[in-house]
Amino acid sequence: MSKNLVLLSYGGEIEYKRAIFCIQSFLSWDIQLANIRIVVYTDLPSYFTQYIQYDLIEYILLTPVLSQELMRNTAYIHLKKVGVIQLTFQKYPDDDLCFIDTDTFFINNPSYIFEAFEIGKCFLHKKEYQLSDSIEKFASFGQGEFPKSFMKFISDREFNIGGKSESFDGTYFSWNTGVIAVNKDFSKLMENVVDLTLQFHNNSKWFISEQLAFSLILQKIAEIRPAEQIVFHYWGKRQKVFMDNYLSVLLNQKSEYNAFFKNFRKSIEKLRIEIENDLSLEQINIAVTQKSYFYAFKQGIKIILKNPLNLQIYRKIYYELV
């Protein structure tokens, strides 16, 4: 029996670079790789082979036809994620599986996840918010209609999960699914994940419908453990710009690339801190725009305490304030 690390990477050079960096960060930790297969769904396998030398990696060509099949002939792009997980389970029914978004990298040893697959337990990236708070949360940036439609749809409604009728309410949580690590027995519920994803999206148009389907089903049948201390997920728009610029330099200059992975643990910790600083700087900028000056001040102090001797940080804080 093997364990599969699954990635979905398509649609251009930036996306390939994110996936390559994620895979290389995984391979750079001290982990027993003999029984771990990496499965990459991509429309350009040749891009990866320039950078990654690892025997147990399988590239599955993501053709336009396969893409439509994975999305069940809908326009909802996140169904591809559900589809590749289901397809991998079908191909390797005896294997546990960890799907990981490409805008991630491993900041601690993956063994914490890959040696802990159990029936009734799983990993998702992190707990985000309770559904009862979702309307107010998304309304703050003009998207309140989506959780409102979703909450209306699930109210007093039952859903089929593993042959049982189940219901959900505002006490359930939305978990970020940048990481989904599940035991092989979860494969029998993948059609339920597809069904709920389609129902949620058709009736709310909420772009996180696949995340909600995984979150709610797993809360019914498993103990969910967070993976955020193992995997860093840079999902925000500004952090993606930061990382895409960083990766363009890193992967285009062989000396930089070799130096990074030669001193991997120091390099990855430094990178994590830089992204977290950028996130705090973004929060300062947003707070100033909204005239929440006290919050901006707290974020500034937070960065300074973490980087008291970094003069560049003081300049960056100033630029966000003005």
XYZ file of C-alpha atoms in Angstrom:
322
model
C 0.000 0.000 0.000
C 1.283 3.459 -0.960
C 0.299 6.982 0.011
C -0.364 9.589 -2.630
C 0.494 13.281 -2.640
C -1.794 14.790 -5.280
C -1.490 18.173 -7.019
C -3.523 19.850 -9.741
C -1.422 22.257 -11.824
C -2.519 23.774 -15.121
C -2.967 27.033 -16.937
C 0.458 28.612 -17.271
C 4.034 29.020 -16.113
C 3.217 30.679 -12.786
C 1.009 27.779 -11.776
C 3.692 25.231 -12.748
C 6.323 27.076 -10.706
C 4.089 27.079 -7.643
C 3.590 23.315 -7.940
C 7.299 22.631 -8.497
C 8.241 24.623 -5.410
C 5.587 22.815 -3.363
C 6.895 19.409 -4.476
C 10.526 20.343 -3.884
C 9.690 21.594 -0.387
C 8.063 18.218 0.284
C 11.054 16.259 -0.996
C 13.506 18.384 1.010
C 12.304 17.132 4.376
C 13.572 13.958 6.027
C 10.705 11.615 5.195
C 10.514 7.977 4.146
C 9.672 8.298 0.447
C 9.727 4.639 -0.584
C 5.957 4.218 -0.283
C 4.916 7.720 -1.352
C 3.775 8.410 -4.887
C 3.397 11.987 -6.142
C 0.577 12.364 -8.662
C 0.496 15.579 -10.688
C -2.429 16.436 -12.942
C -1.150 18.970 -15.448
C -1.460 20.090 -19.042
C 2.342 20.345 -19.438
C 4.334 17.520 -17.750
C 7.531 18.472 -19.615
C 7.796 21.709 -17.608
C 8.124 19.745 -14.374
C 10.768 17.284 -15.539
C 13.226 20.162 -16.020
C 13.304 20.687 -12.261
C 12.165 17.547 -10.442
C 14.147 14.319 -10.342
C 12.079 11.777 -8.449
C 11.225 8.272 -9.636
C 7.879 7.917 -7.868
C 6.156 10.791 -9.620
C 3.306 10.252 -12.042
C 2.099 12.901 -14.464
C -1.477 12.639 -15.676
C -2.136 14.743 -18.754
C -4.975 17.150 -18.097
C -6.578 17.362 -21.532
C -9.565 19.615 -22.304
C -11.752 16.507 -22.461
C -10.580 15.264 -19.055
C -11.037 18.752 -17.582
C -14.677 18.810 -18.647
C -15.215 15.312 -17.277
C -13.733 16.330 -13.928
C -16.022 19.375 -13.821
C -19.019 17.195 -14.701
C -19.563 19.384 -17.798
C -20.256 22.438 -15.629
C -18.448 25.779 -15.528
C -17.519 25.418 -11.840
C -13.736 25.162 -11.984
C -13.207 23.962 -8.405
C -14.940 20.701 -9.287
C -11.611 19.750 -10.912
C -10.143 19.494 -7.432
C -12.921 17.142 -6.335
C -12.553 15.248 -9.604
C -8.817 14.575 -9.366
C -9.196 13.328 -5.793
C -11.956 10.952 -6.861
C -10.020 9.838 -9.945
C -6.901 9.128 -7.872
C -8.914 7.057 -5.412
C -10.383 5.092 -8.321
C -6.927 4.464 -9.771
C -5.345 3.566 -6.421
C -8.180 2.240 -4.213
C -5.815 0.829 -1.557
C -3.919 4.079 -1.018
C -4.390 6.933 1.428
C -4.349 10.369 -0.146
C -3.204 13.915 0.567
C -4.331 16.560 -1.912
C -2.516 19.872 -1.670
C -3.150 23.165 -3.467
C -0.215 24.435 -5.500
C -0.077 27.779 -3.650
C 1.452 26.004 -0.657
C 4.778 24.738 0.619
C 5.919 22.549 3.498
C 7.320 24.478 6.469
C 7.656 21.408 8.698
C 8.152 17.688 8.249
C 5.346 16.085 6.182
C 5.738 12.882 8.218
C 3.323 14.440 10.700
C 0.627 13.944 8.061
C 1.890 10.965 6.074
C 2.425 8.767 9.122
C -0.957 9.625 10.631
C -3.591 8.381 8.178
C -6.347 6.741 10.228
C -9.974 5.777 9.785
C -12.117 8.467 11.404
C -9.336 11.074 11.352
C -8.189 13.492 8.672
C -6.290 16.708 8.021
C -7.572 19.933 6.499
C -5.462 23.053 6.288
C -7.106 25.210 8.984
C -10.417 26.052 10.646
C -11.586 29.429 9.312
C -15.015 30.524 10.589
C -18.365 29.286 11.828
C -21.102 29.293 9.207
C -23.284 31.487 11.430
C -20.674 34.244 10.964
C -20.234 33.775 7.217
C -22.827 36.307 5.988
C -21.406 39.181 8.024
C -17.828 38.141 7.191
C -18.369 38.070 3.415
C -20.638 41.122 3.446
C -17.629 43.127 4.676
C -16.125 42.804 1.197
C -19.324 42.835 -0.838
C -20.037 39.103 -1.170
C -22.667 38.557 1.491
C -25.248 37.279 -0.990
C -23.365 34.006 -1.490
C -23.323 32.748 2.129
C -26.837 34.131 2.549
C -28.084 31.969 -0.333
C -26.093 29.020 0.981
C -27.472 29.266 4.519
C -30.991 29.561 3.146
C -30.443 26.462 0.996
C -29.139 24.186 3.776
C -31.738 25.352 6.311
C -34.101 22.500 7.247
C -32.750 20.376 4.394
C -31.316 16.861 4.577
C -28.430 15.500 2.504
C -27.281 11.977 1.730
C -23.909 11.145 3.258
C -22.860 7.530 3.195
C -26.455 6.364 2.879
C -27.640 8.419 5.859
C -29.741 11.579 5.904
C -27.753 14.391 7.505
C -28.431 18.073 8.117
C -26.238 21.130 8.757
C -26.681 24.487 10.447
C -24.748 27.568 11.456
C -22.797 25.761 14.191
C -20.655 23.982 11.585
C -17.339 25.422 10.435
C -15.796 26.169 7.084
C -12.300 24.711 6.935
C -9.702 25.806 4.407
C -9.009 22.885 2.073
C -5.570 23.861 0.815
C -4.719 20.486 2.375
C -7.042 17.475 2.332
C -5.480 14.324 3.808
C -7.863 11.390 4.141
C -7.751 7.654 4.715
C -8.520 5.357 1.768
C -11.949 4.562 3.281
C -13.050 8.109 2.500
C -13.141 7.148 -1.190
C -16.632 5.710 -0.748
C -17.915 9.192 0.121
C -16.404 11.005 -2.860
C -19.609 10.810 -4.881
C -21.365 12.483 -1.946
C -18.714 15.238 -2.056
C -19.438 15.723 -5.766
C -23.179 15.787 -5.121
C -22.972 18.334 -2.287
C -20.536 20.506 -4.225
C -22.946 20.664 -7.154
C -25.977 21.308 -4.937
C -24.198 24.031 -2.968
C -22.881 25.798 -6.051
C -26.078 25.478 -8.093
C -28.103 27.023 -5.277
C -25.696 29.680 -3.963
C -23.003 30.292 -6.631
C -20.564 30.469 -3.721
C -17.063 29.912 -5.117
C -16.005 27.881 -2.054
C -18.720 25.237 -2.556
C -16.209 22.351 -2.867
C -14.536 23.502 0.356
C -17.893 23.522 2.116
C -18.724 20.037 0.839
C -15.482 18.561 2.200
C -15.725 20.562 5.440
C -19.279 19.554 6.275
C -18.981 15.881 5.344
C -15.722 15.457 7.259
C -17.207 17.152 10.345
C -19.883 14.464 10.310
C -17.614 11.446 10.028
C -14.129 12.327 11.263
C -11.919 14.175 13.702
C -10.395 17.017 11.682
C -6.839 17.990 12.525
C -5.281 21.242 11.246
C -2.237 21.054 8.962
C -1.332 24.755 9.098
C 1.799 24.108 11.181
C 3.075 21.772 8.447
C 1.918 23.525 5.287
C 2.011 27.249 4.543
C -0.856 28.366 2.276
C -0.388 31.748 0.568
C -3.898 32.041 -0.839
C -4.342 35.843 -0.635
C -4.024 37.875 -3.856
C -1.196 40.074 -2.568
C 0.722 37.093 -1.143
C 0.369 35.272 -4.460
C 1.955 38.257 -6.231
C 4.783 38.222 -3.673
C 5.389 34.493 -4.130
C 5.061 34.535 -7.921
C 7.751 37.218 -8.135
C 9.898 35.275 -5.683
C 9.533 32.011 -7.612
C 10.239 33.662 -10.955
C 13.667 34.698 -9.660
C 14.306 31.445 -7.819
C 13.443 29.056 -10.642
C 14.996 31.158 -13.396
C 18.397 31.384 -11.701
C 20.007 28.025 -11.063
C 22.477 29.396 -8.514
C 19.630 30.906 -6.449
C 17.642 27.677 -6.730
C 20.568 25.484 -5.623
C 21.448 27.814 -2.745
C 17.864 27.834 -1.475
C 17.586 24.055 -1.298
C 21.151 23.546 -0.057
C 20.171 25.541 3.049
C 16.544 24.529 2.852
C 15.426 24.777 6.480
C 16.864 28.244 7.004
C 15.604 29.356 3.584
C 12.046 28.125 4.125
C 11.795 29.716 7.587
C 13.047 33.043 6.241
C 10.517 32.862 3.398
C 7.666 32.071 5.804
C 8.502 35.122 7.905
C 8.681 37.360 4.821
C 5.211 36.270 3.672
C 3.730 36.685 7.151
C 5.235 40.175 7.306
C 3.695 40.998 3.940
C 0.306 39.797 5.188
C 0.582 42.096 8.217
C 1.607 44.984 5.959
C -1.479 44.334 3.851
C -3.619 44.437 7.000
C -2.074 47.813 7.888
C -2.938 49.144 4.448
C -6.534 47.915 4.680
C -6.922 49.302 8.206
C -5.656 52.742 7.161
C -8.030 52.742 4.173
C -10.902 51.964 6.535
C -9.596 54.521 9.090
C -9.074 51.768 11.676
C -5.903 53.402 12.933
C -5.657 51.517 16.218
C -5.740 48.176 14.377
C -3.102 49.464 11.951
C -0.950 50.468 14.931
C -1.287 46.998 16.490
C -0.291 45.315 13.232
C 2.721 47.608 12.954
C 3.845 46.769 16.498
C 3.345 43.063 15.731
C 5.744 43.234 12.770
C 8.326 45.325 14.610
C 8.416 42.937 17.574
C 9.141 40.065 15.191
C 11.745 42.056 13.237
C 13.202 44.671 15.635
C 16.567 44.934 13.852
C 15.230 44.914 10.286
C 15.371 48.556 9.158
C 13.655 47.687 5.876
C 10.532 46.674 7.822
C 10.220 50.188 9.279
C 10.323 51.658 5.768
C 7.710 49.168 4.524
C 5.374 50.043 7.408
C 5.769 53.742 6.585
C 4.875 53.161 2.918
C 1.686 51.301 3.913
C 0.693 54.110 6.289
C 1.075 56.877 3.706
